[in-house]
PDB file of C-alpha atoms in Angstrom:
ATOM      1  CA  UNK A   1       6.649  11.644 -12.228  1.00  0.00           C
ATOM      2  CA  UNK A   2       6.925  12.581 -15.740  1.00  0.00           C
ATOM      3  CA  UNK A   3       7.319  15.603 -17.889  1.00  0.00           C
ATOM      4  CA  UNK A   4       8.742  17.357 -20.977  1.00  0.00           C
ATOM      5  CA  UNK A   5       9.988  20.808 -21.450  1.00  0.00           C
ATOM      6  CA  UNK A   6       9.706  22.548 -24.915  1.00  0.00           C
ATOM      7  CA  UNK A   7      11.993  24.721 -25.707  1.00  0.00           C
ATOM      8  CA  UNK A   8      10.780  27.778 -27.154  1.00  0.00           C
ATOM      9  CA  UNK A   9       6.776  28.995 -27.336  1.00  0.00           C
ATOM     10  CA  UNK A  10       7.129  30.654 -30.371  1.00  0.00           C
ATOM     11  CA  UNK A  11       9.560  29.677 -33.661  1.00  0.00           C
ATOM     12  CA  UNK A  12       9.397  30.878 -36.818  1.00  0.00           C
ATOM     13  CA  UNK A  13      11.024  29.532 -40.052  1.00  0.00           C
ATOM     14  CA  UNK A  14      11.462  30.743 -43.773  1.00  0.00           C
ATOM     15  CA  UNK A  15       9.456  28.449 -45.985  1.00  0.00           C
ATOM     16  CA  UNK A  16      11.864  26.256 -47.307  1.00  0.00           C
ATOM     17  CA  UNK A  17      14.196  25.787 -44.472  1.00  0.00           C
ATOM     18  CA  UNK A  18      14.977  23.181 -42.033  1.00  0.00           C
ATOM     19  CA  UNK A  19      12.370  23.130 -39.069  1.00  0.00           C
ATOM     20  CA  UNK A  20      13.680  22.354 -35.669  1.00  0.00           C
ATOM     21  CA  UNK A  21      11.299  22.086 -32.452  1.00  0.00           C
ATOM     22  CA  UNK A  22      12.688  21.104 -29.063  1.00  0.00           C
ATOM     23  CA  UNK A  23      12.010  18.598 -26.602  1.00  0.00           C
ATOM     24  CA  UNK A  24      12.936  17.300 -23.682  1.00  0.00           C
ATOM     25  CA  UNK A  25      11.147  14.948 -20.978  1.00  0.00           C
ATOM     26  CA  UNK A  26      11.895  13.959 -17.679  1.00  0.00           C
ATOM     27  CA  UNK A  27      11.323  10.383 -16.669  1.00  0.00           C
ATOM     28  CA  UNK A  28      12.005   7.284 -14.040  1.00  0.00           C
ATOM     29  CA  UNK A  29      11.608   4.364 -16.491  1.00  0.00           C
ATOM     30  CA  UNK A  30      11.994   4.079 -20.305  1.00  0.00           C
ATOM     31  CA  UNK A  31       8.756   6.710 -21.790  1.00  0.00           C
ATOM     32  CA  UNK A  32       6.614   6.625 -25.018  1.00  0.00           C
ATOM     33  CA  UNK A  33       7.174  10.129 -26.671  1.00  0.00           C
ATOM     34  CA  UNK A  34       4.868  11.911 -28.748  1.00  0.00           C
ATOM     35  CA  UNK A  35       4.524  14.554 -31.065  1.00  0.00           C
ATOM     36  CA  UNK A  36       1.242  16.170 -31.718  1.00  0.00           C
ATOM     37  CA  UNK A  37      -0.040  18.744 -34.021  1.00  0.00           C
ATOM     38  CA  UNK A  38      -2.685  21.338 -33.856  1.00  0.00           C
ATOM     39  CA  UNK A  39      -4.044  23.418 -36.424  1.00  0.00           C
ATOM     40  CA  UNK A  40      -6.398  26.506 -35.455  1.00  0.00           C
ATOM     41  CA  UNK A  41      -9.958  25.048 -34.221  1.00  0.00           C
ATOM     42  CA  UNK A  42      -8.906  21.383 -34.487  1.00  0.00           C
ATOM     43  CA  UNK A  43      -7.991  19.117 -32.392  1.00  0.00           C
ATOM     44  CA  UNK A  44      -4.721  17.167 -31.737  1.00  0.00           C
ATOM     45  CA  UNK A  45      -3.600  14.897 -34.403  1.00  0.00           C
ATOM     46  CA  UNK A  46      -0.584  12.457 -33.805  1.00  0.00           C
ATOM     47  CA  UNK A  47       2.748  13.400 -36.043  1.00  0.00           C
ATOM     48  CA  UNK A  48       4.735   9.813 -34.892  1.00  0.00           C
ATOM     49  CA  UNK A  49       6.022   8.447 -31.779  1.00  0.00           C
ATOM     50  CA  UNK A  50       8.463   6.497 -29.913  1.00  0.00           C
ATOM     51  CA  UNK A  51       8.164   3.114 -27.899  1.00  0.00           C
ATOM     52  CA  UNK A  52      10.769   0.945 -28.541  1.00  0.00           C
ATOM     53  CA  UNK A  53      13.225   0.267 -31.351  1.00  0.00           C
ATOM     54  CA  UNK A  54      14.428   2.394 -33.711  1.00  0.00           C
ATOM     55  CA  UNK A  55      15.209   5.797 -32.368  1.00  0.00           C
ATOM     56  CA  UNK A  56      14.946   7.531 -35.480  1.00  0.00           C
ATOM     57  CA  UNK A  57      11.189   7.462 -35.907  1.00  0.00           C
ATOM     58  CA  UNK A  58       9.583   8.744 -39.479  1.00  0.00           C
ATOM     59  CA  UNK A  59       6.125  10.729 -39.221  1.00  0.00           C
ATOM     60  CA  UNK A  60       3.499  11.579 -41.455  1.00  0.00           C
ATOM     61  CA  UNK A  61       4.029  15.263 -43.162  1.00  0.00           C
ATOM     62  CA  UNK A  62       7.879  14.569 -43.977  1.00  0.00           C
ATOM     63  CA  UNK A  63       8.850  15.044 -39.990  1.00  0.00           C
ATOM     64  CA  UNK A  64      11.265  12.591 -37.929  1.00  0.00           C
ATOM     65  CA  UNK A  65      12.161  12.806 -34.675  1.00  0.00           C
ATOM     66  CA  UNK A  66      15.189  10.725 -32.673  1.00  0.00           C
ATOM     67  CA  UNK A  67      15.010   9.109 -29.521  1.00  0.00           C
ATOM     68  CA  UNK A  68      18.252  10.109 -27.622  1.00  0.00           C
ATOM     69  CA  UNK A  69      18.578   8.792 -24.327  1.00  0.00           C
ATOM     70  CA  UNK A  70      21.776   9.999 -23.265  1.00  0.00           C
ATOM     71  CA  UNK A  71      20.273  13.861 -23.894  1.00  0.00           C
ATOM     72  CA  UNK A  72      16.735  12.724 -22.343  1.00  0.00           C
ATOM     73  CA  UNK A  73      15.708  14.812 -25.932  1.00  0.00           C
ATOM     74  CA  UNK A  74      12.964  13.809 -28.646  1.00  0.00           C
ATOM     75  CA  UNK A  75      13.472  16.750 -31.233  1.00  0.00           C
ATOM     76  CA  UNK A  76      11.076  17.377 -33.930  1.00  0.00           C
ATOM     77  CA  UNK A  77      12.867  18.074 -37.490  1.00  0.00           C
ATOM     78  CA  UNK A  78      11.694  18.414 -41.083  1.00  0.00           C
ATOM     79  CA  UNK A  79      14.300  19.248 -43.931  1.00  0.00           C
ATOM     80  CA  UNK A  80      12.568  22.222 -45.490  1.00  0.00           C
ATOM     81  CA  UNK A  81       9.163  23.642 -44.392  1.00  0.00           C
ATOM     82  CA  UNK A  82       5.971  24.345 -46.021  1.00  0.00           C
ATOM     83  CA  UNK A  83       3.426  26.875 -45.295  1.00  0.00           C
ATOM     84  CA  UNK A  84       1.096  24.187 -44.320  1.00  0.00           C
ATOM     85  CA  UNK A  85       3.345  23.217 -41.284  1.00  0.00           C
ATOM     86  CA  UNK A  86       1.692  26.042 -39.772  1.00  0.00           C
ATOM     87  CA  UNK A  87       0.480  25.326 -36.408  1.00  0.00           C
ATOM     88  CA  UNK A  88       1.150  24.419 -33.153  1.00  0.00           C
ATOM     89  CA  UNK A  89       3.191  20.918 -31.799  1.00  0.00           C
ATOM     90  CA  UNK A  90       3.159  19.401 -28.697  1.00  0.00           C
ATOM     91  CA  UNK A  91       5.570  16.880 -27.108  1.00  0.00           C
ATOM     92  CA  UNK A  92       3.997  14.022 -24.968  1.00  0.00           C
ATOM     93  CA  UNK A  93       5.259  11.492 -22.822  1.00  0.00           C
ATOM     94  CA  UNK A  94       3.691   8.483 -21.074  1.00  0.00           C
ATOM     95  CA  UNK A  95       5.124   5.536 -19.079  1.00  0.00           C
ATOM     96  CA  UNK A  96       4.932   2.225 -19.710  1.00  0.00           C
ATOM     97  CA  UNK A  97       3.811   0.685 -16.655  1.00  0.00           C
ATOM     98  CA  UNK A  98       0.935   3.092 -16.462  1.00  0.00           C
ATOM     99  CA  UNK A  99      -1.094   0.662 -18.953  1.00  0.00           C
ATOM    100  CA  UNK A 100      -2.820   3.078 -20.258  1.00  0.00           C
ATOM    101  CA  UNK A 101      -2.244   5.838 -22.621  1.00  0.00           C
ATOM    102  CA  UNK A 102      -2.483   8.813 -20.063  1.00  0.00           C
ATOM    103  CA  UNK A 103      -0.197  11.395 -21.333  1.00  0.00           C
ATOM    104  CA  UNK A 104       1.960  14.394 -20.206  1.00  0.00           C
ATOM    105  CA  UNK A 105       2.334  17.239 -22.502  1.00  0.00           C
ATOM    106  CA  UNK A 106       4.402  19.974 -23.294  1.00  0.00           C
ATOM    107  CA  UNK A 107       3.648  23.539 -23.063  1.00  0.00           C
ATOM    108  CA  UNK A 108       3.842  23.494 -26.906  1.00  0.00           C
ATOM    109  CA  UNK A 109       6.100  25.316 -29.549  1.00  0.00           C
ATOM    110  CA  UNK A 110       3.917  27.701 -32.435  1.00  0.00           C
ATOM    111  CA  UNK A 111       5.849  27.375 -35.839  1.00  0.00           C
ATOM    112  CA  UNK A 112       5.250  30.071 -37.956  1.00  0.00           C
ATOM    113  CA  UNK A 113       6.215  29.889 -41.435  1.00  0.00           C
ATOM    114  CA  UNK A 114       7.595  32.785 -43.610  1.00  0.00           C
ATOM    115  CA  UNK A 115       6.676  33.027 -47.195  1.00  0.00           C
TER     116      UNK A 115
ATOM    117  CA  UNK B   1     -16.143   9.982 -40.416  1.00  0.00           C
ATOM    118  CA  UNK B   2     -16.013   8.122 -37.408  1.00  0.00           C
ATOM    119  CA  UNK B   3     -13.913   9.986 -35.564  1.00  0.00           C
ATOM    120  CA  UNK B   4     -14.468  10.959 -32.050  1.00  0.00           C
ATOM    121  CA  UNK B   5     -17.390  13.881 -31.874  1.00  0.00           C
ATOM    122  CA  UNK B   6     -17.663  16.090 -29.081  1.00  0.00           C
ATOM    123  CA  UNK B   7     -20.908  18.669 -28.269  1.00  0.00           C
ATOM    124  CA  UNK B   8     -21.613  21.684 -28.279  1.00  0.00           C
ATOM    125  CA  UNK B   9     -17.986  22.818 -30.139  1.00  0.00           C
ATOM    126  CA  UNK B  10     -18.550  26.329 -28.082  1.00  0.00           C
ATOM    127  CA  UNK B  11     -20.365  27.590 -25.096  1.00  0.00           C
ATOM    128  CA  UNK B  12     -20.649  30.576 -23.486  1.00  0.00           C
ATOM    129  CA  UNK B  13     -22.347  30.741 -19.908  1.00  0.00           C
ATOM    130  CA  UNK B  14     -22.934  33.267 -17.407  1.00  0.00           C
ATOM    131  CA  UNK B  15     -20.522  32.433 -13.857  1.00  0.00           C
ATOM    132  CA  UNK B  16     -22.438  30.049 -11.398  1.00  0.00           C
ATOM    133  CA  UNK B  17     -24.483  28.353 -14.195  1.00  0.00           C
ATOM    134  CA  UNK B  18     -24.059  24.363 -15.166  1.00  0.00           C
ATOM    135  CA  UNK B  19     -22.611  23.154 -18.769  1.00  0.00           C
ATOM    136  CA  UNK B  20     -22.406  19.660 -19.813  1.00  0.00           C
ATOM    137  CA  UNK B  21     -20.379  18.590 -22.598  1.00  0.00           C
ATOM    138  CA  UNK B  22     -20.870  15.206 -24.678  1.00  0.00           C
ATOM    139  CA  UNK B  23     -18.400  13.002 -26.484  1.00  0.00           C
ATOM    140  CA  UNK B  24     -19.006  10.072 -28.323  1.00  0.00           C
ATOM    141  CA  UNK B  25     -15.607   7.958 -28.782  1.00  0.00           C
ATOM    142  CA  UNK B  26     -14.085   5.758 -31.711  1.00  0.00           C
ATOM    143  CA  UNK B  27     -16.947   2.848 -31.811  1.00  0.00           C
ATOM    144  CA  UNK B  28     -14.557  -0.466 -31.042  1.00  0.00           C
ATOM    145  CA  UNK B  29     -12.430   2.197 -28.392  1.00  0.00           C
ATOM    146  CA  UNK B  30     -13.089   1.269 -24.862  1.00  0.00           C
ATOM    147  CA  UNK B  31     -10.936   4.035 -23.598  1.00  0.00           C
ATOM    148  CA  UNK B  32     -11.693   7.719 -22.999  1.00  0.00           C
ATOM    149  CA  UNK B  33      -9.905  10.360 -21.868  1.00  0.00           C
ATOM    150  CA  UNK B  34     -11.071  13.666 -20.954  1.00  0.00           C
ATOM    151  CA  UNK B  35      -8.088  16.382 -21.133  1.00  0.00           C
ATOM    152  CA  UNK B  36      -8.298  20.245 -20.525  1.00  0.00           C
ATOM    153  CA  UNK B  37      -6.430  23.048 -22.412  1.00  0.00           C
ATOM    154  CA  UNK B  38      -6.108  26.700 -21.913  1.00  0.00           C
ATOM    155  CA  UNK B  39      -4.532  29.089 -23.526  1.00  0.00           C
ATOM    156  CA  UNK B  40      -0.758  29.004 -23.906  1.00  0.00           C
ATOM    157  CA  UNK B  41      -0.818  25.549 -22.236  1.00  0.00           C
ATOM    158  CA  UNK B  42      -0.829  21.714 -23.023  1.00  0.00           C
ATOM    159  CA  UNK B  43      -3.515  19.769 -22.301  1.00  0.00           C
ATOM    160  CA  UNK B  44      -3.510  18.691 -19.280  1.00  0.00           C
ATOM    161  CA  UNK B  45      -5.078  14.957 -17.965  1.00  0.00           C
ATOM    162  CA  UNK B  46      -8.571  15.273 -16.142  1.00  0.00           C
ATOM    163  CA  UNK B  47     -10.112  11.805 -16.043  1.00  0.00           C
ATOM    164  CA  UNK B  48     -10.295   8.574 -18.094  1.00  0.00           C
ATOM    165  CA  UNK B  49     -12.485   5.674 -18.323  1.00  0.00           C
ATOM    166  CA  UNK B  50     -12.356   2.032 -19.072  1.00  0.00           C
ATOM    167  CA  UNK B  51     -15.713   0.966 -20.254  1.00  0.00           C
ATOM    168  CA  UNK B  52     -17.831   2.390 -18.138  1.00  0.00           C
ATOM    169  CA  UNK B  53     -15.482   2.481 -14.949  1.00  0.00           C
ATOM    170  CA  UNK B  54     -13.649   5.480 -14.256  1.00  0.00           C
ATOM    171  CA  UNK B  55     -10.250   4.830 -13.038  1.00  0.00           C
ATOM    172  CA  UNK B  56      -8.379   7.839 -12.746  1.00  0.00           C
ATOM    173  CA  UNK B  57      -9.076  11.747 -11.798  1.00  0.00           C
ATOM    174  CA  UNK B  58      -6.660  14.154 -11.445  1.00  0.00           C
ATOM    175  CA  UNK B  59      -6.475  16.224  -8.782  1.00  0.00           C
ATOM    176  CA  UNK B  60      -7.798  19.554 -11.443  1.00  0.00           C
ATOM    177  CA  UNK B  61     -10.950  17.621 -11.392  1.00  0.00           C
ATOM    178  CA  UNK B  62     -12.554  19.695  -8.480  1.00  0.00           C
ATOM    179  CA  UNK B  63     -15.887  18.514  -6.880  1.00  0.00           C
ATOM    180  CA  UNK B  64     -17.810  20.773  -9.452  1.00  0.00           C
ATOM    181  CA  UNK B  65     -16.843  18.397 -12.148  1.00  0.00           C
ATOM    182  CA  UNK B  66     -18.294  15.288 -12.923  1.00  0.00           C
ATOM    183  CA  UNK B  67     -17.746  12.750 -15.659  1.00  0.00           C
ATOM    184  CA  UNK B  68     -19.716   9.816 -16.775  1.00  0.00           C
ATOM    185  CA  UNK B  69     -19.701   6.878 -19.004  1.00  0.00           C
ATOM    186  CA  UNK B  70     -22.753   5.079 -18.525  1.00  0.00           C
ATOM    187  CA  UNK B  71     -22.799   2.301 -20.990  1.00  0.00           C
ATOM    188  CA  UNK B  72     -18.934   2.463 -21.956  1.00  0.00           C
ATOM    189  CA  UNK B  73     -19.894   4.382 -25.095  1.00  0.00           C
ATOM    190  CA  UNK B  74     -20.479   7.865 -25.081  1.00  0.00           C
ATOM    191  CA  UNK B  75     -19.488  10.316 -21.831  1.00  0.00           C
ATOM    192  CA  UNK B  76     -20.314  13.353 -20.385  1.00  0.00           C
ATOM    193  CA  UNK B  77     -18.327  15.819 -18.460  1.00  0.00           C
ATOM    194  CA  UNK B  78     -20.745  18.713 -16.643  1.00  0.00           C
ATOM    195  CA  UNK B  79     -19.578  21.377 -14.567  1.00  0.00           C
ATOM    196  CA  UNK B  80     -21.224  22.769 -11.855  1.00  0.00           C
ATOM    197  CA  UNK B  81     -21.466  26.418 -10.624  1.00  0.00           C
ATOM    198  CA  UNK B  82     -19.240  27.624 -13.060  1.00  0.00           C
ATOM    199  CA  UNK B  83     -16.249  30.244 -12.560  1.00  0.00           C
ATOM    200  CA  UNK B  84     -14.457  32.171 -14.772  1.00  0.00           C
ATOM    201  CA  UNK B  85     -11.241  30.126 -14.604  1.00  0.00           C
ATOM    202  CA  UNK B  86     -13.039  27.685 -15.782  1.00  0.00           C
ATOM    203  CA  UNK B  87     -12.982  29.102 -19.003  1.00  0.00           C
ATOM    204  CA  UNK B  88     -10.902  26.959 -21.701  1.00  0.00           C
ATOM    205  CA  UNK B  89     -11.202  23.807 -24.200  1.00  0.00           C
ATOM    206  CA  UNK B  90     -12.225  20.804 -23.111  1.00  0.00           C
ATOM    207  CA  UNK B  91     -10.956  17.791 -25.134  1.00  0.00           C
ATOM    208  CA  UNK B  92     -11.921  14.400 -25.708  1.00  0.00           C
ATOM    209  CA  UNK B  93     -10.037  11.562 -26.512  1.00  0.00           C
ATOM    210  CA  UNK B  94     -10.097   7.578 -26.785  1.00  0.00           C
ATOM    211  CA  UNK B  95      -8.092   4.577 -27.268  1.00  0.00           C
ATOM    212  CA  UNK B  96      -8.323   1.085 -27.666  1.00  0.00           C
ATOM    213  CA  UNK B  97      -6.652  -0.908 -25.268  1.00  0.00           C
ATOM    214  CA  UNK B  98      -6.419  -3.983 -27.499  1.00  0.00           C
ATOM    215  CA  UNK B  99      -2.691  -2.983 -27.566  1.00  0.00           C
ATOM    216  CA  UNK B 100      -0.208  -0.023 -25.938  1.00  0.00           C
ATOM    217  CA  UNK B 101       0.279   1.753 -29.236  1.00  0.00           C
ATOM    218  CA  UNK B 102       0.369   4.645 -27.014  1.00  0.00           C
ATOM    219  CA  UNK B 103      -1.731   6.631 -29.916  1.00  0.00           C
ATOM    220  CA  UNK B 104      -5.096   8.788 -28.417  1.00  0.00           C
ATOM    221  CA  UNK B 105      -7.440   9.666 -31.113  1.00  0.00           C
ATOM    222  CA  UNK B 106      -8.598  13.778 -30.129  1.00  0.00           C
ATOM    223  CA  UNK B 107     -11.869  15.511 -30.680  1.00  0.00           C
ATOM    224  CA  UNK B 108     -11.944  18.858 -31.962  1.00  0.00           C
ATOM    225  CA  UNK B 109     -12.790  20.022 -28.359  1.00  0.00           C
ATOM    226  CA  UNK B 110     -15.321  21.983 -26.834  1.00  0.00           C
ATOM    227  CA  UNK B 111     -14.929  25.879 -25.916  1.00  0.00           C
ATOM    228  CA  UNK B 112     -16.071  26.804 -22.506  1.00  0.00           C
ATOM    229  CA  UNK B 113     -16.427  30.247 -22.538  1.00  0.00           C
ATOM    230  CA  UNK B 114     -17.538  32.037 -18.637  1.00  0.00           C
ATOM    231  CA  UNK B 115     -18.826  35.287 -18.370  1.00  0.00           C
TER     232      UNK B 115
END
């Protein structure tokens, strides 16, 4: 089975600086990773993701992520945050061979931002 | 927009009553996925439908739940006898499965609320 473990509930940030948000998943066969965002009352809204090729995958909002294998990790990054980053991210997984786009999530990670 | 709607956005019931909740998908999507989240947590999977044929539950989907997707469009999730851990958001989602992009498109969920 699959899964992903986010490290750390709660992170907070100055505005400004580099925003890190950890993730790790757990799988049998090569995964689709995820990140999603929610903002208060909304629902999920994709950030980017990872099938296959480049492991360095760019997002919408200034945020990246890399595909590291050897770690099992999919870490969320943006060079300097803004106090519309505000919110709260989830990591996803789903397996190929499940056809479908059933997916696992994380626990998720809050990311305050400090003026 | 013609994003994917769900109704009511809140509802608050008295324990041992019935609540059904509506969601109407991306038109040209032929995949929907019911997820629920409470708080703290990820969404977790529930159900999901092809068309009109559901193909998977998860085993959170007791035998007071019920989902439907009559005519492959819109679907309905109703719960029966409601408890109090039932309380939490139910969210909608839906994909077209034209392609594994991997990418579900979420409502803005519906808040169960048991008294």
């Amino acid at each position: 089975a699959q899964s992903v473990t986010q490290l750390g509930s709660h992170v907070s940030v100055s505005e400004g600086a580099l925003v890190l948000l950890r993730c790790n998943y757990s799988s049998s066969v090569p995964p689709y990773l995820f990140w999603y965002v929610q903002y208060p009352n909304q629902g999920l809204q994709l950030l980017l993701k990872y099938t296959t090729g480049a492991t360095l995958v760019k997002g919408i909002n200034g945020f990246e992520a890399e595909f590291k294998k050897s770690e099992t990790s999919f870490h969320l990054t943006k060079p300097s945050a803004h106090m519309s980053d505000a919110a709260e991210y989830f990591c996803a997984v789903t397996l190929t061979y499940f056809g479908n786009e059933k997916l696992t999530f994380g626990t998720g990670t809050r990311l305050t931002i400090i003026p | 927009d013609t994003g994917v709607s769900q109704n009511p956005r809140h509802k608050i019931t008295k324990r041992g009553q019935n609540v059904t909740f509506r969601c109407d998908p991306i038109s040209e999507h032929n995949r929907l996925y019911w997820y629920r989240q409470t708080l703290g947590q990820g969404p977790e999977f529930l159900t999901y439908f092809q068309n009109e044929a559901q193909l998977e539950k998860s085993r959170l989907l007791s035998d007071r739940f019920s989902a439907e997707r009559p005519k492959g469009s819109f679907s309905t999730l109703e719960i029966q006898r409601t408890e109090q851990g039932d309380s939490a958001m139910y969210l909608c989602a839906s994909s077209f499965s034209g392609g594994l992009t991997g990418e579900l498109f979420f409502g803005e969920g519906s808040r169960l609320t048991v008294l």
